[in-house]
Amino acid sequence: MTDPEFMSLAESLLTSVELACDRINDESDADIDNQRVGSMITLTFANRSQIIVNLQKPLHEVWLAAKSGGYHYRWHEGAWQDTKGAGEFFAALSANASAQAGFPLTFSAA
C-alpha cells in the first residue's frame, strides 16, 4: 500500500468515527465528546473514560487505545483488521465504547 492509499483509507475511518459519534449522540443519551486533533480522535464518555484512535502513518496502521488495552489495525481484505488476529476495528470500537459507556453502542464505517 502506498502512503496516499493509506491516508485515504485512514481518513475515511476517522471521518466514520466522527460521524458515528454524532449519530450516537443524536439517537441516545451517550453524550460522547469527540475531539479531533490532526490524525487523532479522543472520545470522552460521561464517566470521563476515554478511547483514543490515532494513525501511525509510517507503519500504515490505525491504533486504538481503550481501558481494555491497546490495539493495532492494518488494512487487509477490505477492512481494518487487528494485527494479532483479534478482529475488525469497528467491532472492537463498538465493544470498547459499549463497555466504557455502560450500554450498547454501535460504530460502523460510513
CSV table of N, CA, C and O in Angstrom, one decimal:
chain,number,residue,atom,x,y,z
A,1,MET,N,0.8,-1.2,0.0
A,1,MET,CA,0.0,0.0,0.0
A,1,MET,C,0.9,1.2,0.0
A,1,MET,O,1.9,1.3,0.7
A,2,THR,N,0.5,2.2,-0.8
A,2,THR,CA,1.2,3.5,-0.8
A,2,THR,C,0.8,4.4,0.3
A,2,THR,O,-0.3,4.2,0.9
A,3,ASP,N,1.6,5.4,0.6
A,3,ASP,CA,1.2,6.4,1.6
A,3,ASP,C,-0.1,7.1,1.3
A,3,ASP,O,-1.0,7.2,2.1
A,4,PRO,N,-0.3,7.5,0.0
A,4,PRO,CA,-1.6,8.2,-0.3
A,4,PRO,C,-2.8,7.2,-0.2
A,4,PRO,O,-3.8,7.6,0.3
A,5,GLU,N,-2.6,5.9,-0.5
A,5,GLU,CA,-3.7,5.0,-0.3
A,5,GLU,C,-4.0,4.8,1.2
A,5,GLU,O,-5.2,4.8,1.6
A,6,PHE,N,-3.0,4.7,2.0
A,6,PHE,CA,-3.2,4.6,3.4
A,6,PHE,C,-3.9,5.8,3.9
A,6,PHE,O,-4.9,5.7,4.7
A,7,MET,N,-3.5,7.0,3.6
A,7,MET,CA,-4.1,8.2,4.1
A,7,MET,C,-5.5,8.3,3.7
A,7,MET,O,-6.4,8.7,4.5
A,8,SER,N,-5.9,7.9,2.5
A,8,SER,CA,-7.3,8.0,2.0
A,8,SER,C,-8.1,7.0,2.8
A,8,SER,O,-9.2,7.4,3.3
A,9,LEU,N,-7.7,5.8,3.0
A,9,LEU,CA,-8.5,4.8,3.8
A,9,LEU,C,-8.5,5.2,5.3
A,9,LEU,O,-9.6,5.1,5.9
A,10,ALA,N,-7.4,5.7,5.8
A,10,ALA,CA,-7.4,6.1,7.2
A,10,ALA,C,-8.2,7.3,7.5
A,10,ALA,O,-8.9,7.4,8.5
A,11,GLU,N,-8.2,8.3,6.6
A,11,GLU,CA,-9.0,9.5,6.8
A,11,GLU,C,-10.5,9.1,6.7
A,11,GLU,O,-11.3,9.7,7.5
A,12,SER,N,-10.9,8.2,5.9
A,12,SER,CA,-12.2,7.7,5.8
A,12,SER,C,-12.6,7.0,7.1
A,12,SER,O,-13.8,7.3,7.6
A,13,LEU,N,-11.8,6.3,7.7
A,13,LEU,CA,-12.0,5.7,9.0
A,13,LEU,C,-12.3,6.7,10.1
A,13,LEU,O,-13.2,6.7,10.8
A,14,LEU,N,-11.4,7.7,10.2
A,14,LEU,CA,-11.5,8.8,11.2
A,14,LEU,C,-12.8,9.5,11.0
A,14,LEU,O,-13.5,9.9,12.0
A,15,THR,N,-13.2,9.8,9.7
A,15,THR,CA,-14.4,10.5,9.5
A,15,THR,C,-15.6,9.7,9.9
A,15,THR,O,-16.6,10.2,10.5
A,16,SER,N,-15.5,8.3,9.6
A,16,SER,CA,-16.6,7.4,10.1
A,16,SER,C,-16.8,7.4,11.6
A,16,SER,O,-17.9,7.4,12.1
A,17,VAL,N,-15.7,7.5,12.3
A,17,VAL,CA,-15.8,7.5,13.8
A,17,VAL,C,-16.4,8.8,14.2
A,17,VAL,O,-17.3,8.8,15.1
A,18,GLU,N,-16.1,9.9,13.6
A,18,GLU,CA,-16.7,11.2,14.0
A,18,GLU,C,-18.2,11.2,13.7
A,18,GLU,O,-19.0,11.7,14.5
A,19,LEU,N,-18.5,10.7,12.5
A,19,LEU,CA,-20.0,10.7,12.1
A,19,LEU,C,-20.7,9.8,13.0
A,19,LEU,O,-21.9,10.1,13.4
A,20,ALA,N,-20.2,8.6,13.4
A,20,ALA,CA,-20.8,7.7,14.3
A,20,ALA,C,-21.1,8.3,15.7
A,20,ALA,O,-22.1,8.1,16.2
A,21,CYS,N,-20.1,9.1,16.2
A,21,CYS,CA,-20.3,9.8,17.4
A,21,CYS,C,-21.5,10.8,17.3
A,21,CYS,O,-22.3,10.8,18.2
A,22,ASP,N,-21.5,11.5,16.3
A,22,ASP,CA,-22.6,12.4,16.1
A,22,ASP,C,-24.0,11.7,16.0
A,22,ASP,O,-24.9,12.1,16.7
A,23,ARG,N,-24.0,10.6,15.3
A,23,ARG,CA,-25.3,9.8,15.2
A,23,ARG,C,-25.6,9.2,16.5
A,23,ARG,O,-26.8,9.3,17.0
A,24,ILE,N,-24.7,8.7,17.3
A,24,ILE,CA,-25.0,8.1,18.6
A,24,ILE,C,-25.5,9.2,19.6
A,24,ILE,O,-26.4,8.9,20.3
A,25,ASN,N,-24.8,10.3,19.5
A,25,ASN,CA,-25.3,11.4,20.4
A,25,ASN,C,-26.7,11.9,20.1
A,25,ASN,O,-27.5,12.2,21.0
A,26,ASP,N,-27.0,11.9,18.8
A,26,ASP,CA,-28.4,12.3,18.4
A,26,ASP,C,-29.4,11.2,18.7
A,26,ASP,O,-30.6,11.6,19.0
A,27,GLU,N,-29.1,10.0,18.7
A,27,GLU,CA,-30.0,8.9,18.9
A,27,GLU,C,-30.1,8.3,20.3
A,27,GLU,O,-30.9,7.5,20.6
A,28,SER,N,-29.2,8.8,21.2
A,28,SER,CA,-29.1,8.2,22.6
A,28,SER,C,-28.7,9.3,23.6
A,28,SER,O,-28.4,10.4,23.2
A,29,ASP,N,-28.6,8.8,24.8
A,29,ASP,CA,-28.1,9.7,25.9
A,29,ASP,C,-26.6,9.5,26.1
A,29,ASP,O,-26.1,9.8,27.2
A,30,ALA,N,-25.9,8.9,25.2
A,30,ALA,CA,-24.5,8.6,25.4
A,30,ALA,C,-23.6,9.8,25.7
A,30,ALA,O,-22.7,9.7,26.5
A,31,ASP,N,-23.8,10.9,25.1
A,31,ASP,CA,-23.0,12.1,25.3
A,31,ASP,C,-21.5,11.9,25.2
A,31,ASP,O,-20.8,12.1,26.1
A,32,ILE,N,-21.1,11.4,24.0
A,32,ILE,CA,-19.7,11.2,23.7
A,32,ILE,C,-19.1,12.5,23.2
A,32,ILE,O,-19.6,13.0,22.2
A,33,ASP,N,-18.1,13.0,23.8
A,33,ASP,CA,-17.4,14.1,23.3
A,33,ASP,C,-16.3,13.6,22.5
A,33,ASP,O,-15.4,12.9,22.9
A,34,ASN,N,-16.3,14.0,21.2
A,34,ASN,CA,-15.2,13.6,20.3
A,34,ASN,C,-14.4,14.8,19.9
A,34,ASN,O,-15.0,15.8,19.3
A,35,GLN,N,-13.1,14.8,20.1
A,35,GLN,CA,-12.2,15.8,19.7
A,35,GLN,C,-11.2,15.3,18.8
A,35,GLN,O,-10.5,14.3,19.1
A,36,ARG,N,-11.0,16.0,17.6
A,36,ARG,CA,-10.0,15.6,16.7
A,36,ARG,C,-8.9,16.6,16.6
A,36,ARG,O,-9.2,17.8,16.4
A,37,VAL,N,-7.7,16.1,16.7
A,37,VAL,CA,-6.5,17.0,16.5
A,37,VAL,C,-5.6,16.2,15.5
A,37,VAL,O,-5.1,15.2,15.8
A,38,GLY,N,-5.5,16.8,14.3
A,38,GLY,CA,-4.7,16.1,13.3
A,38,GLY,C,-5.2,14.7,13.0
A,38,GLY,O,-6.4,14.5,12.6
A,39,SER,N,-4.4,13.8,13.2
A,39,SER,CA,-4.7,12.4,12.9
A,39,SER,C,-5.1,11.6,14.1
A,39,SER,O,-4.9,10.4,14.2
A,40,MET,N,-5.6,12.3,15.1
A,40,MET,CA,-6.0,11.6,16.4
A,40,MET,C,-7.4,12.1,16.8
A,40,MET,O,-7.7,13.3,16.8
A,41,ILE,N,-8.2,11.1,17.2
A,41,ILE,CA,-9.5,11.4,17.8
A,41,ILE,C,-9.6,10.9,19.2
A,41,ILE,O,-9.2,9.7,19.5
A,42,THR,N,-10.0,11.7,20.1
A,42,THR,CA,-10.2,11.3,21.5
A,42,THR,C,-11.7,11.3,21.8
A,42,THR,O,-12.4,12.3,21.6
A,43,LEU,N,-12.2,10.2,22.2
A,43,LEU,CA,-13.6,10.0,22.6
A,43,LEU,C,-13.7,10.0,24.1
A,43,LEU,O,-13.0,9.2,24.7
A,44,THR,N,-14.4,10.9,24.7
A,44,THR,CA,-14.6,11.0,26.1
A,44,THR,C,-16.0,10.8,26.5
A,44,THR,O,-16.9,11.4,25.9
A,45,PHE,N,-16.2,9.8,27.4
A,45,PHE,CA,-17.5,9.4,27.8
A,45,PHE,C,-18.0,10.1,29.0
A,45,PHE,O,-17.2,10.8,29.7
A,46,ALA,N,-19.2,10.0,29.4
A,46,ALA,CA,-19.8,10.7,30.5
A,46,ALA,C,-19.1,10.4,31.8
A,46,ALA,O,-18.9,11.3,32.7
A,47,ASN,N,-18.5,9.2,32.0
A,47,ASN,CA,-17.8,8.8,33.2
A,47,ASN,C,-16.3,9.2,33.1
A,47,ASN,O,-15.5,8.8,33.9
A,48,ARG,N,-16.0,10.0,32.1
A,48,ARG,CA,-14.6,10.6,31.9
A,48,ARG,C,-13.6,9.6,31.4
A,48,ARG,O,-12.4,9.9,31.2
A,49,SER,N,-14.0,8.4,31.1
A,49,SER,CA,-13.1,7.4,30.5
A,49,SER,C,-12.9,7.8,29.0
A,49,SER,O,-13.8,8.5,28.4
A,50,GLN,N,-11.8,7.4,28.4
A,50,GLN,CA,-11.5,7.8,27.0
A,50,GLN,C,-11.1,6.6,26.2
A,50,GLN,O,-10.6,5.6,26.7
A,51,ILE,N,-11.4,6.8,24.9
A,51,ILE,CA,-10.8,5.9,23.8
A,51,ILE,C,-10.1,6.9,22.9
A,51,ILE,O,-10.7,7.9,22.5
A,52,ILE,N,-8.9,6.5,22.5
A,52,ILE,CA,-8.1,7.3,21.5
A,52,ILE,C,-7.9,6.4,20.3
A,52,ILE,O,-7.5,5.3,20.4
A,53,VAL,N,-8.1,7.1,19.1
A,53,VAL,CA,-7.9,6.5,17.8
A,53,VAL,C,-6.9,7.4,17.2
A,53,VAL,O,-7.1,8.6,17.0
A,54,ASN,N,-5.7,6.8,16.7
A,54,ASN,CA,-4.8,7.6,16.0
A,54,ASN,C,-4.1,6.8,14.9
A,54,ASN,O,-4.1,5.6,14.9
A,55,LEU,N,-3.6,7.6,14.0
A,55,LEU,CA,-2.9,7.0,12.8
A,55,LEU,C,-1.4,6.9,13.1
A,55,LEU,O,-0.8,7.8,13.6
A,56,GLN,N,-0.9,5.8,12.7
A,56,GLN,CA,0.6,5.6,12.7
A,56,GLN,C,1.0,5.5,11.2
A,56,GLN,O,1.1,4.4,10.6
A,57,LYS,N,1.2,6.7,10.6
A,57,LYS,CA,1.5,6.8,9.2
A,57,LYS,C,2.7,6.0,8.7
A,57,LYS,O,2.6,5.2,7.7
A,58,PRO,N,3.8,6.0,9.4
A,58,PRO,CA,5.0,5.2,8.9
A,58,PRO,C,4.7,3.7,8.9
A,58,PRO,O,5.3,3.0,8.0
A,59,LEU,N,3.9,3.2,9.8
A,59,LEU,CA,3.6,1.8,9.8
A,59,LEU,C,2.3,1.4,9.0
A,59,LEU,O,2.0,0.2,8.9
A,60,HIS,N,1.6,2.4,8.5
A,60,HIS,CA,0.3,2.2,7.8
A,60,HIS,C,-0.6,1.5,8.7
A,60,HIS,O,-1.3,0.5,8.3
A,61,GLU,N,-0.7,1.9,10.0
A,61,GLU,CA,-1.6,1.3,11.0
A,61,GLU,C,-2.5,2.4,11.6
A,61,GLU,O,-2.1,3.5,11.7
A,62,VAL,N,-3.6,1.9,12.1
A,62,VAL,CA,-4.5,2.7,13.0
A,62,VAL,C,-4.4,2.0,14.4
A,62,VAL,O,-4.5,0.8,14.5
A,63,TRP,N,-4.2,2.9,15.4
A,63,TRP,CA,-4.1,2.4,16.7
A,63,TRP,C,-5.4,2.8,17.5
A,63,TRP,O,-5.8,3.9,17.4
A,64,LEU,N,-5.8,1.9,18.4
A,64,LEU,CA,-7.0,2.2,19.3
A,64,LEU,C,-6.5,1.9,20.7
A,64,LEU,O,-6.0,0.8,21.0
A,65,ALA,N,-6.7,2.9,21.6
A,65,ALA,CA,-6.3,2.7,23.0
A,65,ALA,C,-7.6,2.9,23.8
A,65,ALA,O,-8.3,3.9,23.7
A,66,ALA,N,-7.9,1.9,24.6
A,66,ALA,CA,-9.1,1.9,25.5
A,66,ALA,C,-8.7,1.4,26.8
A,66,ALA,O,-7.6,0.9,27.1
A,67,LYS,N,-9.7,1.4,27.7
A,67,LYS,CA,-9.4,0.8,29.1
A,67,LYS,C,-9.0,-0.6,29.0
A,67,LYS,O,-8.2,-1.1,29.9
A,68,SER,N,-9.5,-1.4,28.0
A,68,SER,CA,-9.1,-2.8,27.9
A,68,SER,C,-7.7,-3.0,27.4
A,68,SER,O,-7.2,-4.2,27.4
A,69,GLY,N,-7.1,-2.0,26.8
A,69,GLY,CA,-5.8,-2.2,26.2
A,69,GLY,C,-5.6,-1.4,24.9
A,69,GLY,O,-6.4,-0.6,24.5
A,70,GLY,N,-4.4,-1.7,24.3
A,70,GLY,CA,-4.1,-1.1,23.0
A,70,GLY,C,-4.2,-2.0,21.9
A,70,GLY,O,-3.8,-3.2,22.0
A,71,TYR,N,-4.6,-1.6,20.7
A,71,TYR,CA,-4.8,-2.5,19.6
A,71,TYR,C,-4.3,-1.8,18.3
A,71,TYR,O,-4.4,-0.6,18.2
A,72,HIS,N,-3.7,-2.6,17.4
A,72,HIS,CA,-3.2,-2.1,16.2
A,72,HIS,C,-3.9,-2.7,15.0
A,72,HIS,O,-4.2,-3.9,15.0
A,73,TYR,N,-4.3,-1.9,14.0
A,73,TYR,CA,-5.0,-2.4,12.8
A,73,TYR,C,-4.3,-2.0,11.5
A,73,TYR,O,-3.8,-0.9,11.4
A,74,ARG,N,-4.4,-2.9,10.6
A,74,ARG,CA,-3.9,-2.7,9.2
A,74,ARG,C,-5.0,-3.1,8.3
A,74,ARG,O,-5.8,-4.0,8.5
A,75,TRP,N,-5.0,-2.4,7.1
A,75,TRP,CA,-6.0,-2.7,6.1
A,75,TRP,C,-5.6,-4.0,5.5
A,75,TRP,O,-4.5,-4.3,5.0
A,76,HIS,N,-6.6,-4.9,5.5
A,76,HIS,CA,-6.4,-6.3,5.0
A,76,HIS,C,-7.8,-6.8,4.5
A,76,HIS,O,-8.8,-6.8,5.2
A,77,GLU,N,-7.8,-7.2,3.2
A,77,GLU,CA,-9.0,-7.8,2.6
A,77,GLU,C,-10.3,-6.9,2.8
A,77,GLU,O,-11.3,-7.4,3.2
A,78,GLY,N,-10.1,-5.6,2.6
A,78,GLY,CA,-11.2,-4.7,2.6
A,78,GLY,C,-11.7,-4.2,3.9
A,78,GLY,O,-12.8,-3.6,4.0
A,79,ALA,N,-10.9,-4.4,5.0
A,79,ALA,CA,-11.3,-3.9,6.3
A,79,ALA,C,-10.0,-3.7,7.2
A,79,ALA,O,-9.0,-4.2,6.9
A,80,TRP,N,-10.2,-2.9,8.2
A,80,TRP,CA,-9.1,-2.7,9.2
A,80,TRP,C,-9.1,-3.8,10.2
A,80,TRP,O,-10.0,-3.9,11.0
A,81,GLN,N,-8.1,-4.7,10.1
A,81,GLN,CA,-8.0,-5.9,10.9
A,81,GLN,C,-6.9,-5.8,11.9
A,81,GLN,O,-5.9,-5.2,11.7
A,82,ASP,N,-7.2,-6.3,13.1
A,82,ASP,CA,-6.2,-6.3,14.2
A,82,ASP,C,-5.0,-7.1,13.7
A,82,ASP,O,-5.1,-8.2,13.1
A,83,THR,N,-3.8,-6.6,14.0
A,83,THR,CA,-2.6,-7.2,13.6
A,83,THR,C,-2.3,-8.5,14.3
A,83,THR,O,-1.4,-9.3,13.9
A,84,LYS,N,-3.0,-8.8,15.4
A,84,LYS,CA,-2.8,-10.0,16.2
A,84,LYS,C,-4.0,-10.9,16.0
A,84,LYS,O,-4.2,-11.9,16.8
A,85,GLY,N,-4.8,-10.7,15.0
A,85,GLY,CA,-5.9,-11.6,14.7
A,85,GLY,C,-7.2,-11.4,15.6
A,85,GLY,O,-8.0,-12.3,15.6
A,86,ALA,N,-7.3,-10.3,16.3
A,86,ALA,CA,-8.4,-10.2,17.2
A,86,ALA,C,-9.6,-9.5,16.6
A,86,ALA,O,-10.5,-9.1,17.4
A,87,GLY,N,-9.7,-9.4,15.3
A,87,GLY,CA,-10.9,-8.9,14.7
A,87,GLY,C,-10.8,-7.6,14.0
A,87,GLY,O,-9.7,-7.0,13.9
A,88,GLU,N,-12.0,-7.0,13.7
A,88,GLU,CA,-12.1,-5.8,12.9
A,88,GLU,C,-12.2,-4.6,13.7
A,88,GLU,O,-12.8,-4.6,14.8
A,89,PHE,N,-11.8,-3.4,13.3
A,89,PHE,CA,-11.7,-2.2,14.0
A,89,PHE,C,-13.1,-1.8,14.6
A,89,PHE,O,-13.2,-1.5,15.8
A,90,PHE,N,-14.1,-1.6,13.7
A,90,PHE,CA,-15.3,-1.1,14.2
A,90,PHE,C,-16.0,-2.0,15.2
A,90,PHE,O,-16.7,-1.5,16.1
A,91,ALA,N,-15.8,-3.3,15.1
A,91,ALA,CA,-16.4,-4.2,16.1
A,91,ALA,C,-15.7,-4.0,17.4
A,91,ALA,O,-16.4,-4.0,18.5
A,92,ALA,N,-14.4,-3.8,17.4
A,92,ALA,CA,-13.6,-3.6,18.6
A,92,ALA,C,-14.0,-2.2,19.2
A,92,ALA,O,-14.2,-2.1,20.4
A,93,LEU,N,-14.1,-1.2,18.4
A,93,LEU,CA,-14.5,0.1,18.9
A,93,LEU,C,-15.9,0.0,19.5
A,93,LEU,O,-16.1,0.6,20.6
A,94,SER,N,-16.8,-0.6,18.9
A,94,SER,CA,-18.2,-0.8,19.4
A,94,SER,C,-18.2,-1.5,20.8
A,94,SER,O,-18.8,-1.0,21.7
A,95,ALA,N,-17.4,-2.6,20.9
A,95,ALA,CA,-17.3,-3.3,22.1
A,95,ALA,C,-16.7,-2.5,23.2
A,95,ALA,O,-17.2,-2.5,24.4
A,96,ASN,N,-15.6,-1.8,22.9
A,96,ASN,CA,-14.9,-1.0,23.9
A,96,ASN,C,-15.8,0.2,24.3
A,96,ASN,O,-15.9,0.6,25.5
A,97,ALA,N,-16.4,0.9,23.4
A,97,ALA,CA,-17.2,2.0,23.7
A,97,ALA,C,-18.4,1.6,24.5
A,97,ALA,O,-18.8,2.3,25.5
A,98,SER,N,-19.0,0.5,24.2
A,98,SER,CA,-20.2,0.0,25.0
A,98,SER,C,-19.7,-0.3,26.4
A,98,SER,O,-20.5,0.1,27.4
A,99,ALA,N,-18.6,-0.9,26.6
A,99,ALA,CA,-18.1,-1.2,27.9
A,99,ALA,C,-17.9,0.1,28.7
A,99,ALA,O,-18.2,0.2,29.9
A,100,GLN,N,-17.3,1.0,28.1
A,100,GLN,CA,-16.9,2.3,28.8
A,100,GLN,C,-18.2,3.2,29.0
A,100,GLN,O,-18.2,3.9,30.0
A,101,ALA,N,-19.2,3.1,28.1
A,101,ALA,CA,-20.4,3.9,28.3
A,101,ALA,C,-21.4,3.2,29.2
A,101,ALA,O,-22.2,3.9,29.8
A,102,GLY,N,-21.3,1.9,29.3
A,102,GLY,CA,-22.2,1.2,30.2
A,102,GLY,C,-23.5,0.8,29.5
A,102,GLY,O,-24.4,0.2,30.2
A,103,PHE,N,-23.6,0.9,28.2
A,103,PHE,CA,-24.7,0.4,27.5
A,103,PHE,C,-24.3,0.2,26.0
A,103,PHE,O,-23.3,0.8,25.6
A,104,PRO,N,-25.1,-0.5,25.2
A,104,PRO,CA,-24.6,-0.9,23.9
A,104,PRO,C,-24.5,0.4,22.9
A,104,PRO,O,-25.4,1.2,22.9
A,105,LEU,N,-23.4,0.4,22.2
A,105,LEU,CA,-23.2,1.4,21.2
A,105,LEU,C,-22.6,0.8,20.0
A,105,LEU,O,-21.8,-0.2,20.1
A,106,THR,N,-23.0,1.2,18.8
A,106,THR,CA,-22.6,0.6,17.6
A,106,THR,C,-21.9,1.6,16.7
A,106,THR,O,-22.5,2.7,16.3
A,107,PHE,N,-20.6,1.3,16.4
A,107,PHE,CA,-19.9,2.1,15.4
A,107,PHE,C,-19.7,1.3,14.1
A,107,PHE,O,-19.6,0.1,14.2
A,108,SER,N,-19.7,2.0,13.0
A,108,SER,CA,-19.6,1.4,11.7
A,108,SER,C,-19.0,2.3,10.7
A,108,SER,O,-19.0,3.5,10.9
A,109,ALA,N,-18.5,1.8,9.6
A,109,ALA,CA,-17.9,2.6,8.5
A,109,ALA,C,-19.1,3.4,7.9
A,109,ALA,O,-20.2,2.9,7.8
A,110,ALA,N,-18.8,4.6,7.5
A,110,ALA,CA,-19.9,5.5,6.9
A,110,ALA,C,-20.2,5.0,5.5
A,110,ALA,O,-19.5,4.4,4.9
